[in-house]
Amino acid sequence: DGGITQSPKYLFRKEGQNVTLSCEQNLNHDAMYWYRQDPGQGLRLIYYSQIVNDFQKGDIAEGYSVSREKKESFPLTVTSAQKNPTAFYLCASSTSENTEAFFGQGTRLTVV
Amino acid sequence: QKEVEQNSGPLSVPEGAIASLNCTYSDRGSQSFFWYRQYSGKSPELIMFIYSNGDKEDGRFTAQLNKASQYVSLLIRDSQPSDSATYLCAVNLQDTGGFKTIFGAGTRLFVKA
């Protein structure tokens, strides 16, 4: 089945540690996105990528890093520089730059 | 000014009524407009997209776009309790790196049985 897979579904991290969230898609989509959602809030764009080996900062990129070495994969690293990392993280992809986005199931990150 | 604004609600309507959800956006260069539904704890799912001025209907859902007023709306006819969710308005904006999709904060809808 085609789709977007995020793993893990739940993730716990100690303060001061980096953690990487996985996002894989087999939809042959060019564009991929990472969003953060806090309780009762909308989605805020962290990073996005339109093609392999290229990505752009979104509105809240500080404390995060990404890579796009393969079309299918767009991992997000939450670094220790991110002050409030506890949130629901959503990965999405789309066929081209100006079409609808399809979402993975999300990763809920908790800092303990 | 936020790029995409929605009334956070909650909006409460009785079963069978029409629910009207509204959204305004600030960038006149926006080209594509989307409505997503998100149930609590789940990821958003696309309901409607609209690119041109006017109305677009799909079953019980109608999206309306007015680019001159920078306004997008979603009407849900014959509302059902299963429609209770948060509805997110999204807009594609052109940026230096290409297009990016920006979301509003969402409107919570409650449909009372």
Coordinates of N, CA and C in Angstrom, one line a residue:
Chain A
D1 N 0.8 -1.2 0.0 CA 0.0 0.0 0.0 C 0.9 1.2 0.0
G2 N 0.5 2.3 -0.8 CA 1.2 3.5 -0.8 C 0.8 4.4 0.4
G3 N 1.8 5.1 0.8 CA 1.5 6.0 1.9 C 2.8 6.6 2.5
I4 N 2.6 7.3 3.6 CA 3.6 8.0 4.4 C 3.7 7.3 5.7
T5 N 4.9 6.9 6.1 CA 5.1 6.2 7.3 C 6.0 7.0 8.2
Q6 N 5.6 7.3 9.4 CA 6.4 8.0 10.4 C 6.7 7.0 11.5
S7 N 7.9 7.1 12.0 CA 8.2 6.2 13.2 C 9.2 6.9 14.1
P8 N 9.1 6.6 15.4 CA 8.1 5.8 16.0 C 6.8 6.6 16.2
K9 N 5.8 6.0 16.7 CA 4.5 6.7 17.0 C 4.7 7.6 18.3
Y10 N 5.3 7.0 19.3 CA 5.6 7.7 20.5 C 7.1 7.7 20.8
L11 N 7.6 8.8 21.3 CA 9.0 8.9 21.5 C 9.3 9.7 22.8
F12 N 10.1 9.2 23.7 CA 10.5 9.9 24.9 C 12.0 10.2 24.8
R13 N 12.3 11.4 25.2 CA 13.7 11.9 25.2 C 14.0 12.6 26.4
K14 N 15.3 12.4 26.9 CA 15.8 13.1 28.0 C 16.2 14.5 27.6
E15 N 16.1 15.4 28.5 CA 16.6 16.8 28.1 C 18.1 16.7 27.8
G16 N 18.4 17.5 26.7 CA 19.8 17.6 26.3 C 20.2 16.5 25.3
Q17 N 19.3 15.7 24.9 CA 19.6 14.7 23.9 C 19.0 15.0 22.6
N18 N 19.7 14.7 21.5 CA 19.2 14.8 20.1 C 18.3 13.6 19.8
V19 N 17.3 13.8 19.0 CA 16.5 12.6 18.6 C 16.1 12.8 17.2
T20 N 16.0 11.7 16.4 CA 15.7 11.8 15.0 C 14.3 11.1 14.7
L21 N 13.4 11.8 14.1 CA 12.1 11.2 13.7 C 12.2 10.8 12.2
S22 N 11.7 9.6 12.0 CA 11.7 9.1 10.6 C 10.5 9.4 9.8
C23 N 10.6 9.7 8.5 CA 9.5 9.9 7.6 C 9.9 9.3 6.3
E24 N 9.1 8.3 5.9 CA 9.3 7.6 4.6 C 8.0 7.6 3.8
Q25 N 8.1 7.9 2.5 CA 7.0 7.8 1.6 C 7.3 7.0 0.3
N26 N 6.3 6.2 -0.1 CA 6.4 5.5 -1.3 C 5.4 5.9 -2.4
L27 N 5.0 7.2 -2.3 CA 4.0 7.8 -3.2 C 4.7 8.4 -4.4
N28 N 6.0 8.4 -4.5 CA 6.8 9.1 -5.5 C 6.5 10.6 -5.5
H29 N 6.3 11.2 -4.3 CA 6.1 12.6 -4.2 C 7.4 13.3 -4.2
D30 N 7.4 14.5 -4.9 CA 8.6 15.3 -4.9 C 8.8 16.1 -3.6
A31 N 7.7 16.7 -3.1 CA 7.7 17.6 -2.0 C 7.4 16.9 -0.7
M32 N 8.2 17.3 0.4 CA 8.0 16.7 1.7 C 8.1 17.9 2.7
Y33 N 7.3 17.7 3.8 CA 7.2 18.8 4.8 C 7.3 18.2 6.3
W34 N 7.7 19.0 7.2 CA 7.6 18.7 8.6 C 6.8 19.8 9.3
Y35 N 5.8 19.4 10.1 CA 5.1 20.4 10.9 C 5.1 20.0 12.3
R36 N 4.9 21.0 13.2 CA 4.8 20.7 14.6 C 3.4 21.2 15.0
Q37 N 2.8 20.4 15.9 CA 1.5 20.8 16.4 C 1.5 20.7 18.0
D38 N 1.1 21.8 18.6 CA 1.0 21.8 20.1 C -0.5 21.7 20.4
P39 N -0.8 21.3 21.7 CA -2.2 21.0 22.1 C -3.1 22.2 21.8
G40 N -4.2 22.0 21.1 CA -5.1 23.0 20.8 C -4.6 24.0 19.7
Q41 N -3.5 23.7 19.1 CA -3.0 24.7 18.1 C -3.0 24.1 16.7
G42 N -2.8 25.0 15.7 CA -2.7 24.5 14.4 C -1.3 24.0 14.1
L43 N -1.0 23.7 12.8 CA 0.3 23.2 12.4 C 1.2 24.3 12.0
R44 N 2.4 24.2 12.5 CA 3.5 25.2 12.2 C 4.6 24.5 11.4
L45 N 5.0 25.1 10.3 CA 6.0 24.6 9.4 C 7.4 24.7 9.9
I46 N 8.1 23.5 10.0 CA 9.4 23.5 10.5 C 10.4 23.6 9.3
Y47 N 10.4 22.6 8.4 CA 11.2 22.6 7.2 C 10.4 22.0 6.1
Y48 N 10.8 22.3 4.8 CA 10.2 21.6 3.7 C 11.2 21.4 2.6
S49 N 10.9 20.5 1.7 CA 11.9 20.1 0.7 C 11.1 19.9 -0.6
Q50 N 11.6 20.5 -1.7 CA 10.9 20.3 -3.0 C 11.6 19.2 -3.9
I51 N 12.9 19.1 -3.6 CA 13.7 18.1 -4.4 C 14.8 17.5 -3.5
V52 N 15.3 16.5 -4.0 CA 16.4 15.8 -3.3 C 17.6 16.8 -3.1
N53 N 18.2 16.7 -1.9 CA 19.4 17.5 -1.6 C 19.2 19.0 -1.5
D54 N 17.9 19.3 -1.3 CA 17.6 20.7 -1.1 C 16.4 20.8 -0.2
F55 N 16.5 21.8 0.8 CA 15.4 22.0 1.7 C 15.4 23.4 2.2
Q56 N 14.3 23.9 2.7 CA 14.1 25.3 3.1 C 13.6 25.3 4.5
K57 N 14.0 26.4 5.2 CA 13.5 26.6 6.6 C 12.0 27.1 6.5
G58 N 11.2 26.6 7.5 CA 9.9 27.1 7.6 C 9.9 28.2 8.7
D59 N 8.7 28.3 9.3 CA 8.6 29.4 10.3 C 9.2 29.1 11.6
I60 N 9.5 27.9 12.0 CA 10.0 27.6 13.3 C 11.2 26.6 13.2
A61 N 12.2 26.9 12.4 CA 13.3 25.9 12.1 C 14.3 25.9 13.2
E62 N 14.4 26.9 14.1 CA 15.4 26.9 15.1 C 15.4 25.7 16.0
G63 N 16.5 25.0 16.2 CA 16.6 23.8 17.0 C 16.2 22.5 16.3
Y64 N 16.0 22.6 15.0 CA 15.7 21.4 14.2 C 16.7 21.3 13.0
S65 N 16.9 20.1 12.5 CA 17.7 20.0 11.3 C 17.0 18.8 10.5
V66 N 17.2 18.9 9.2 CA 16.7 17.8 8.3 C 17.7 17.5 7.2
S67 N 17.5 16.4 6.5 CA 18.2 16.0 5.3 C 17.3 15.4 4.3
R68 N 17.7 15.5 3.0 CA 16.9 14.9 2.0 C 17.8 14.2 1.0
E69 N 18.4 13.1 1.4 CA 19.4 12.4 0.6 C 18.7 11.5 -0.4
K70 N 17.5 11.1 -0.1 CA 16.7 10.3 -1.0 C 15.3 10.9 -1.2
K71 N 14.7 10.7 -2.3 CA 13.3 11.2 -2.6 C 12.3 10.7 -1.6
E72 N 12.5 9.4 -1.1 CA 11.5 8.8 -0.3 C 11.6 9.2 1.2
S73 N 12.7 9.8 1.6 CA 13.0 9.9 3.0 C 13.3 11.4 3.4
F74 N 12.8 11.8 4.5 CA 13.0 13.2 5.0 C 13.0 13.2 6.5
P75 N 14.1 12.7 7.1 CA 14.2 12.6 8.6 C 14.4 14.0 9.2
L76 N 13.8 14.1 10.4 CA 13.9 15.4 11.2 C 14.6 15.1 12.5
T77 N 15.6 15.9 12.8 CA 16.4 15.8 14.0 C 16.0 16.9 14.9
V78 N 15.5 16.6 16.1 CA 15.2 17.6 17.1 C 16.5 17.7 18.0
T79 N 17.1 18.8 18.0 CA 18.4 18.9 18.7 C 18.1 19.5 20.1
S80 N 19.2 19.4 20.9 CA 19.1 19.9 22.3 C 18.9 21.4 22.3
A81 N 19.1 22.1 21.2 CA 18.9 23.5 21.2 C 17.4 23.9 21.1
Q82 N 16.6 22.9 20.8 CA 15.1 23.2 20.8 C 14.6 23.3 22.2
K83 N 14.1 24.5 22.6 CA 13.8 24.7 24.0 C 12.6 24.0 24.5
N84 N 11.6 23.8 23.7 CA 10.3 23.2 24.1 C 9.9 22.1 23.0
P85 N 10.6 21.0 23.0 CA 10.4 20.0 22.0 C 9.2 19.1 22.1
T86 N 8.6 19.1 23.3 CA 7.4 18.2 23.5 C 6.3 18.7 22.6
A87 N 5.8 17.9 21.6 CA 4.8 18.2 20.7 C 4.4 17.0 19.8
F88 N 3.5 17.2 19.0 CA 3.1 16.2 18.0 C 3.7 16.6 16.6
Y89 N 4.5 15.7 16.0 CA 5.2 16.1 14.8 C 4.6 15.3 13.6
L90 N 4.3 16.1 12.6 CA 3.6 15.5 11.4 C 4.5 15.7 10.2
C91 N 4.6 14.7 9.5 CA 5.3 14.7 8.2 C 4.3 14.6 7.1
A92 N 4.5 15.3 6.0 CA 3.6 15.3 4.9 C 4.3 15.3 3.6
S93 N 3.6 14.9 2.5 CA 4.2 14.9 1.2 C 3.2 15.4 0.2
S94 N 3.6 15.9 -1.0 CA 2.7 16.2 -2.1 C 3.4 15.9 -3.4
T95 N 2.6 15.8 -4.5 CA 3.1 15.5 -5.8 C 3.9 16.5 -6.4
S96 N 3.6 17.8 -6.2 CA 4.3 18.9 -6.7 C 4.2 20.0 -5.8
E97 N 4.6 21.1 -6.2 CA 4.7 22.3 -5.3 C 3.4 22.9 -4.9
N98 N 2.4 22.7 -5.7 CA 1.2 23.4 -5.5 C -0.1 22.5 -5.4
T99 N 0.1 21.4 -4.8 CA -1.0 20.4 -4.6 C -1.2 20.1 -3.2
E100 N -2.2 19.3 -2.9 CA -2.6 19.0 -1.5 C -1.5 18.1 -0.9
A101 N -1.4 18.2 0.4 CA -0.4 17.4 1.2 C -1.1 16.2 1.8
F102 N -0.4 15.1 1.9 CA -0.9 13.9 2.5 C 0.0 13.6 3.7
F103 N -0.6 13.3 4.8 CA 0.1 13.2 6.1 C 0.4 11.8 6.6
G104 N 1.5 11.6 7.3 CA 1.7 10.4 8.0 C 0.9 10.4 9.3
Q105 N 1.1 9.4 10.1 CA 0.3 9.2 11.3 C 0.8 10.1 12.5
G106 N 1.9 10.7 12.3 CA 2.5 11.5 13.4 C 3.3 10.8 14.4
T107 N 4.2 11.6 15.0 CA 5.1 11.1 16.1 C 4.9 12.1 17.3
R108 N 4.5 11.5 18.4 CA 4.3 12.3 19.6 C 5.6 12.2 20.4
L109 N 6.3 13.3 20.5 CA 7.5 13.4 21.3 C 7.3 14.0 22.6
T110 N 7.8 13.4 23.6 CA 7.8 13.9 25.0 C 9.2 14.0 25.6
V111 N 9.5 15.1 26.1 CA 10.8 15.3 26.8 C 10.6 15.0 28.3
V112 N 11.4 14.1 28.8 CA 11.2 13.8 30.3 C 12.5 14.1 31.0
Chain B
Q1 N 0.3 40.2 11.3 CA -0.9 39.5 10.9 C -0.6 38.1 10.5
K2 N -1.4 37.2 11.0 CA -1.1 35.8 10.7 C -1.5 35.6 9.2
E3 N -0.8 34.6 8.6 CA -1.0 34.4 7.2 C -2.3 33.7 6.9
V4 N -2.8 32.9 7.8 CA -4.1 32.2 7.6 C -4.8 32.3 9.0
E5 N -6.0 32.9 9.0 CA -6.7 33.0 10.2 C -8.0 32.3 10.2
Q6 N -8.3 31.7 11.3 CA -9.6 31.0 11.5 C -10.1 31.3 12.9
N7 N -11.4 31.3 13.0 CA -12.0 31.4 14.3 C -11.8 30.1 15.0
S8 N -11.3 30.1 16.2 CA -10.9 28.8 16.9 C -12.1 28.1 17.4
G9 N -13.3 28.8 17.5 CA -14.5 28.1 18.0 C -14.4 27.9 19.5
P10 N -15.2 26.9 20.0 CA -15.8 25.9 19.3 C -17.1 26.4 18.6
L11 N -17.4 25.8 17.4 CA -18.7 26.0 16.8 C -19.6 24.8 17.0
S12 N -20.7 25.1 17.6 CA -21.7 24.0 17.9 C -22.9 24.1 17.1
V13 N -23.3 23.0 16.4 CA -24.5 23.0 15.6 C -25.3 21.8 15.9
P14 N -26.6 21.8 15.8 CA -27.4 20.6 16.0 C -27.3 19.6 14.7
E15 N -27.5 18.4 15.0 CA -27.4 17.4 13.9 C -28.4 17.8 12.8
G16 N -28.0 17.7 11.6 CA -28.8 18.0 10.5 C -28.7 19.4 10.0
A17 N -28.1 20.3 10.8 CA -28.0 21.7 10.4 C -26.8 21.9 9.5
I18 N -26.6 23.1 9.0 CA -25.5 23.5 8.1 C -24.4 24.1 9.0
A19 N -23.2 23.6 8.9 CA -22.1 24.2 9.6 C -21.3 25.1 8.7
S20 N -21.0 26.3 9.1 CA -20.2 27.2 8.2 C -18.9 27.6 8.8
L21 N -17.8 27.3 8.2 CA -16.5 27.5 8.7 C -15.8 28.5 7.8
N22 N -15.1 29.5 8.4 CA -14.5 30.6 7.6 C -13.0 30.7 7.8
C23 N -12.4 31.3 6.8 CA -10.9 31.4 6.8 C -10.5 32.6 6.0
T24 N -9.6 33.4 6.5 CA -9.1 34.5 5.7 C -7.6 34.3 5.6
Y25 N -7.0 34.8 4.5 CA -5.5 34.7 4.3 C -5.0 36.0 3.8
S26 N -3.7 36.2 4.1 CA -3.1 37.6 3.9 C -2.3 37.7 2.6
D27 N -1.9 36.6 2.0 CA -1.0 36.7 0.8 C -1.9 36.7 -0.5
R28 N -2.0 37.8 -1.2 CA -2.8 37.8 -2.4 C -2.2 36.9 -3.5
G29 N -1.0 36.5 -3.4 CA -0.4 35.5 -4.4 C -0.7 34.1 -4.1
S30 N -1.5 33.8 -3.1 CA -1.9 32.4 -2.8 C -2.7 31.8 -4.0
Q31 N -2.4 30.6 -4.3 CA -3.0 30.0 -5.5 C -3.9 28.8 -5.2
S32 N -3.6 28.1 -4.1 CA -4.3 26.9 -3.8 C -4.8 26.9 -2.4
F33 N -6.0 26.4 -2.2 CA -6.7 26.5 -0.9 C -7.3 25.1 -0.5
F34 N -7.1 24.7 0.8 CA -7.4 23.4 1.2 C -8.2 23.4 2.5
W35 N -9.1 22.5 2.7 CA -9.7 22.2 4.0 C -9.4 20.8 4.4
Y36 N -8.8 20.7 5.6 CA -8.5 19.4 6.2 C -9.3 19.2 7.5
R37 N -9.7 18.0 7.8 CA -10.3 17.6 9.0 C -9.3 16.8 9.9
Q38 N -9.3 17.1 11.2 CA -8.4 16.4 12.1 C -9.2 16.0 13.3
Y39 N -9.3 14.7 13.5 CA -9.8 14.2 14.8 C -8.8 14.2 15.8
S40 N -9.2 14.3 17.1 CA -8.3 14.4 18.2 C -7.2 13.3 18.2
G41 N -6.0 13.7 18.3 CA -4.9 12.7 18.3 C -4.5 12.1 17.0
K42 N -5.2 12.5 15.9 CA -4.9 11.9 14.6 C -4.3 13.0 13.7
S43 N -3.8 12.5 12.5 CA -3.3 13.4 11.6 C -4.4 14.0 10.7
P44 N -4.1 15.2 10.1 CA -5.2 15.8 9.2 C -5.4 15.0 8.0
E45 N -6.7 15.0 7.5 CA -7.0 14.4 6.2 C -7.7 15.4 5.3
L46 N -7.4 15.3 4.1 CA -8.0 16.3 3.1 C -9.5 16.1 2.9
I47 N -10.2 17.2 3.0 CA -11.6 17.2 2.6 C -11.9 17.8 1.3
M48 N -11.4 19.0 1.1 CA -11.7 19.7 -0.2 C -10.4 20.5 -0.6
F49 N -10.3 20.7 -1.9 CA -9.4 21.7 -2.3 C -10.1 22.6 -3.4
I50 N -9.6 23.8 -3.5 CA -10.3 24.8 -4.5 C -9.2 25.7 -5.0
Y51 N -9.2 25.9 -6.3 CA -8.2 26.8 -6.9 C -8.8 28.0 -7.5
S52 N -10.1 28.0 -7.9 CA -10.7 29.1 -8.6 C -11.8 29.8 -7.8
N53 N -12.0 31.0 -8.1 CA -13.1 31.7 -7.4 C -14.5 31.0 -7.6
G54 N -15.3 31.0 -6.6 CA -16.6 30.4 -6.7 C -16.8 29.3 -5.8
D55 N -17.7 28.4 -6.1 CA -18.1 27.3 -5.2 C -17.6 26.0 -5.8
K56 N -17.3 25.0 -5.0 CA -17.0 23.7 -5.4 C -17.7 22.7 -4.4
E57 N -18.5 21.8 -5.0 CA -19.3 20.9 -4.1 C -18.8 19.5 -4.2
D58 N -18.8 18.8 -3.1 CA -18.4 17.4 -3.1 C -19.3 16.7 -2.0
G59 N -20.4 16.1 -2.4 CA -21.2 15.5 -1.4 C -21.9 16.5 -0.5
R60 N -21.7 16.3 0.8 CA -22.2 17.3 1.8 C -21.4 18.5 2.0
F61 N -20.2 18.6 1.4 CA -19.3 19.7 1.6 C -19.3 20.6 0.4
T62 N -19.2 21.9 0.7 CA -19.0 22.9 -0.4 C -17.9 23.9 0.1
A63 N -16.9 24.1 -0.8 CA -15.9 25.1 -0.5 C -16.2 26.3 -1.3
Q64 N -16.0 27.5 -0.7 CA -16.2 28.7 -1.4 C -15.0 29.6 -1.4
L65 N -14.6 30.1 -2.5 CA -13.4 31.0 -2.6 C -13.7 32.3 -3.2
N66 N -13.2 33.4 -2.5 CA -13.3 34.7 -3.0 C -12.0 35.4 -2.9
K67 N -11.2 35.4 -4.0 CA -9.9 35.9 -3.9 C -9.8 37.4 -3.7
A68 N -10.8 38.1 -4.2 CA -10.8 39.5 -4.0 C -10.9 39.9 -2.5
S69 N -11.7 39.1 -1.8 CA -11.8 39.3 -0.4 C -10.9 38.5 0.5
Q70 N -10.1 37.7 -0.2 CA -9.1 36.8 0.5 C -9.8 35.9 1.5
Y71 N -10.8 35.2 1.1 CA -11.7 34.5 2.0 C -12.0 33.2 1.4
V72 N -12.0 32.2 2.3 CA -12.3 30.8 1.9 C -13.3 30.3 3.0
S73 N -14.3 29.5 2.6 CA -15.2 29.0 3.5 C -15.5 27.5 3.2
L74 N -16.0 26.8 4.2 CA -16.4 25.4 4.0 C -17.8 25.3 4.7
L75 N -18.7 24.8 3.9 CA -20.1 24.5 4.4 C -20.3 23.0 4.5
I76 N -20.8 22.6 5.6 CA -21.1 21.2 5.8 C -22.6 21.1 5.9
R77 N -23.3 20.5 5.0 CA -24.7 20.3 5.0 C -25.1 19.0 5.8
D78 N -26.3 19.0 6.4 CA -26.8 17.8 7.1 C -25.7 17.3 8.0
S79 N -25.2 18.2 8.9 CA -24.1 17.8 9.8 C -24.4 16.6 10.7
Q80 N -23.4 15.8 10.8 CA -23.6 14.5 11.6 C -22.6 14.6 12.8
P81 N -22.9 13.9 13.9 CA -22.0 13.8 15.0 C -20.6 13.4 14.6
S82 N -20.5 12.6 13.6 CA -19.2 12.1 13.1 C -18.4 13.2 12.5
D83 N -19.0 14.4 12.2 CA -18.3 15.5 11.6 C -17.6 16.3 12.7
S84 N -17.9 16.0 14.0 CA -17.2 16.7 15.1 C -15.7 16.5 15.0
A85 N -15.0 17.6 14.8 CA -13.5 17.5 14.6 C -13.0 18.9 14.6
T86 N -11.7 19.1 14.4 CA -11.1 20.4 14.1 C -10.9 20.5 12.6
Y87 N -11.3 21.6 12.0 CA -11.2 21.8 10.6 C -10.1 22.9 10.3
L88 N -9.1 22.4 9.6 CA -7.9 23.3 9.3 C -8.0 23.8 7.9
C89 N -7.9 25.1 7.8 CA -7.8 25.8 6.5 C -6.3 25.9 6.1
A90 N -5.9 25.6 4.9 CA -4.5 25.7 4.5 C -4.4 26.4 3.1
V91 N -3.3 27.1 3.0 CA -3.0 27.9 1.8 C -1.6 27.6 1.3
N92 N -1.5 27.5 0.0 CA -0.1 27.3 -0.6 C 0.4 28.7 -1.0
L93 N 1.6 29.0 -0.4 CA 2.2 30.3 -0.7 C 3.5 30.1 -1.4
Q94 N 3.9 31.0 -2.3 CA 5.1 30.9 -3.0 C 6.2 31.5 -2.1
D95 N 7.3 30.8 -1.9 CA 8.4 31.2 -1.1 C 9.7 31.1 -1.9
T96 N 10.8 31.5 -1.4 CA 12.1 31.5 -2.1 C 12.4 30.1 -2.5
G97 N 12.0 29.1 -1.7 CA 12.3 27.7 -2.0 C 11.3 27.0 -2.8
G98 N 10.3 27.7 -3.2 CA 9.1 27.0 -3.9 C 7.9 27.3 -3.1
F99 N 6.9 26.4 -3.3 CA 5.6 26.6 -2.6 C 5.7 26.0 -1.2
K100 N 5.1 26.6 -0.2 CA 4.9 26.0 1.1 C 3.5 26.1 1.5
T101 N 3.0 25.1 2.3 CA 1.7 25.0 2.7 C 1.6 25.5 4.2
I102 N 0.8 26.6 4.4 CA 0.6 27.2 5.7 C -0.8 26.9 6.2
F103 N -0.9 26.6 7.4 CA -2.2 26.2 8.0 C -2.7 27.3 9.0
G104 N -4.0 27.4 9.1 CA -4.6 28.2 10.2 C -4.6 27.3 11.4
A105 N -5.0 28.0 12.5 CA -5.0 27.3 13.8 C -6.2 26.3 14.0
G106 N -7.2 26.4 13.0 CA -8.2 25.4 13.1 C -9.5 25.9 13.8
T107 N -10.6 25.4 13.4 CA -11.9 25.6 14.1 C -12.5 24.3 14.6
R108 N -12.7 24.3 15.9 CA -13.3 23.1 16.4 C -14.8 23.1 16.2
L109 N -15.3 22.0 15.7 CA -16.8 21.9 15.4 C -17.4 20.7 16.2
F110 N -18.5 21.0 16.9 CA -19.2 20.0 17.6 C -20.6 19.9 17.0
V111 N -21.0 18.7 16.7 CA -22.3 18.5 16.1 C -23.1 17.7 17.2
K112 N -24.2 18.3 17.7 CA -24.9 17.7 18.8 C -26.0 16.8 18.3
A113 N -26.0 15.6 18.8 CA -27.1 14.6 18.4 C -28.4 15.0 18.9

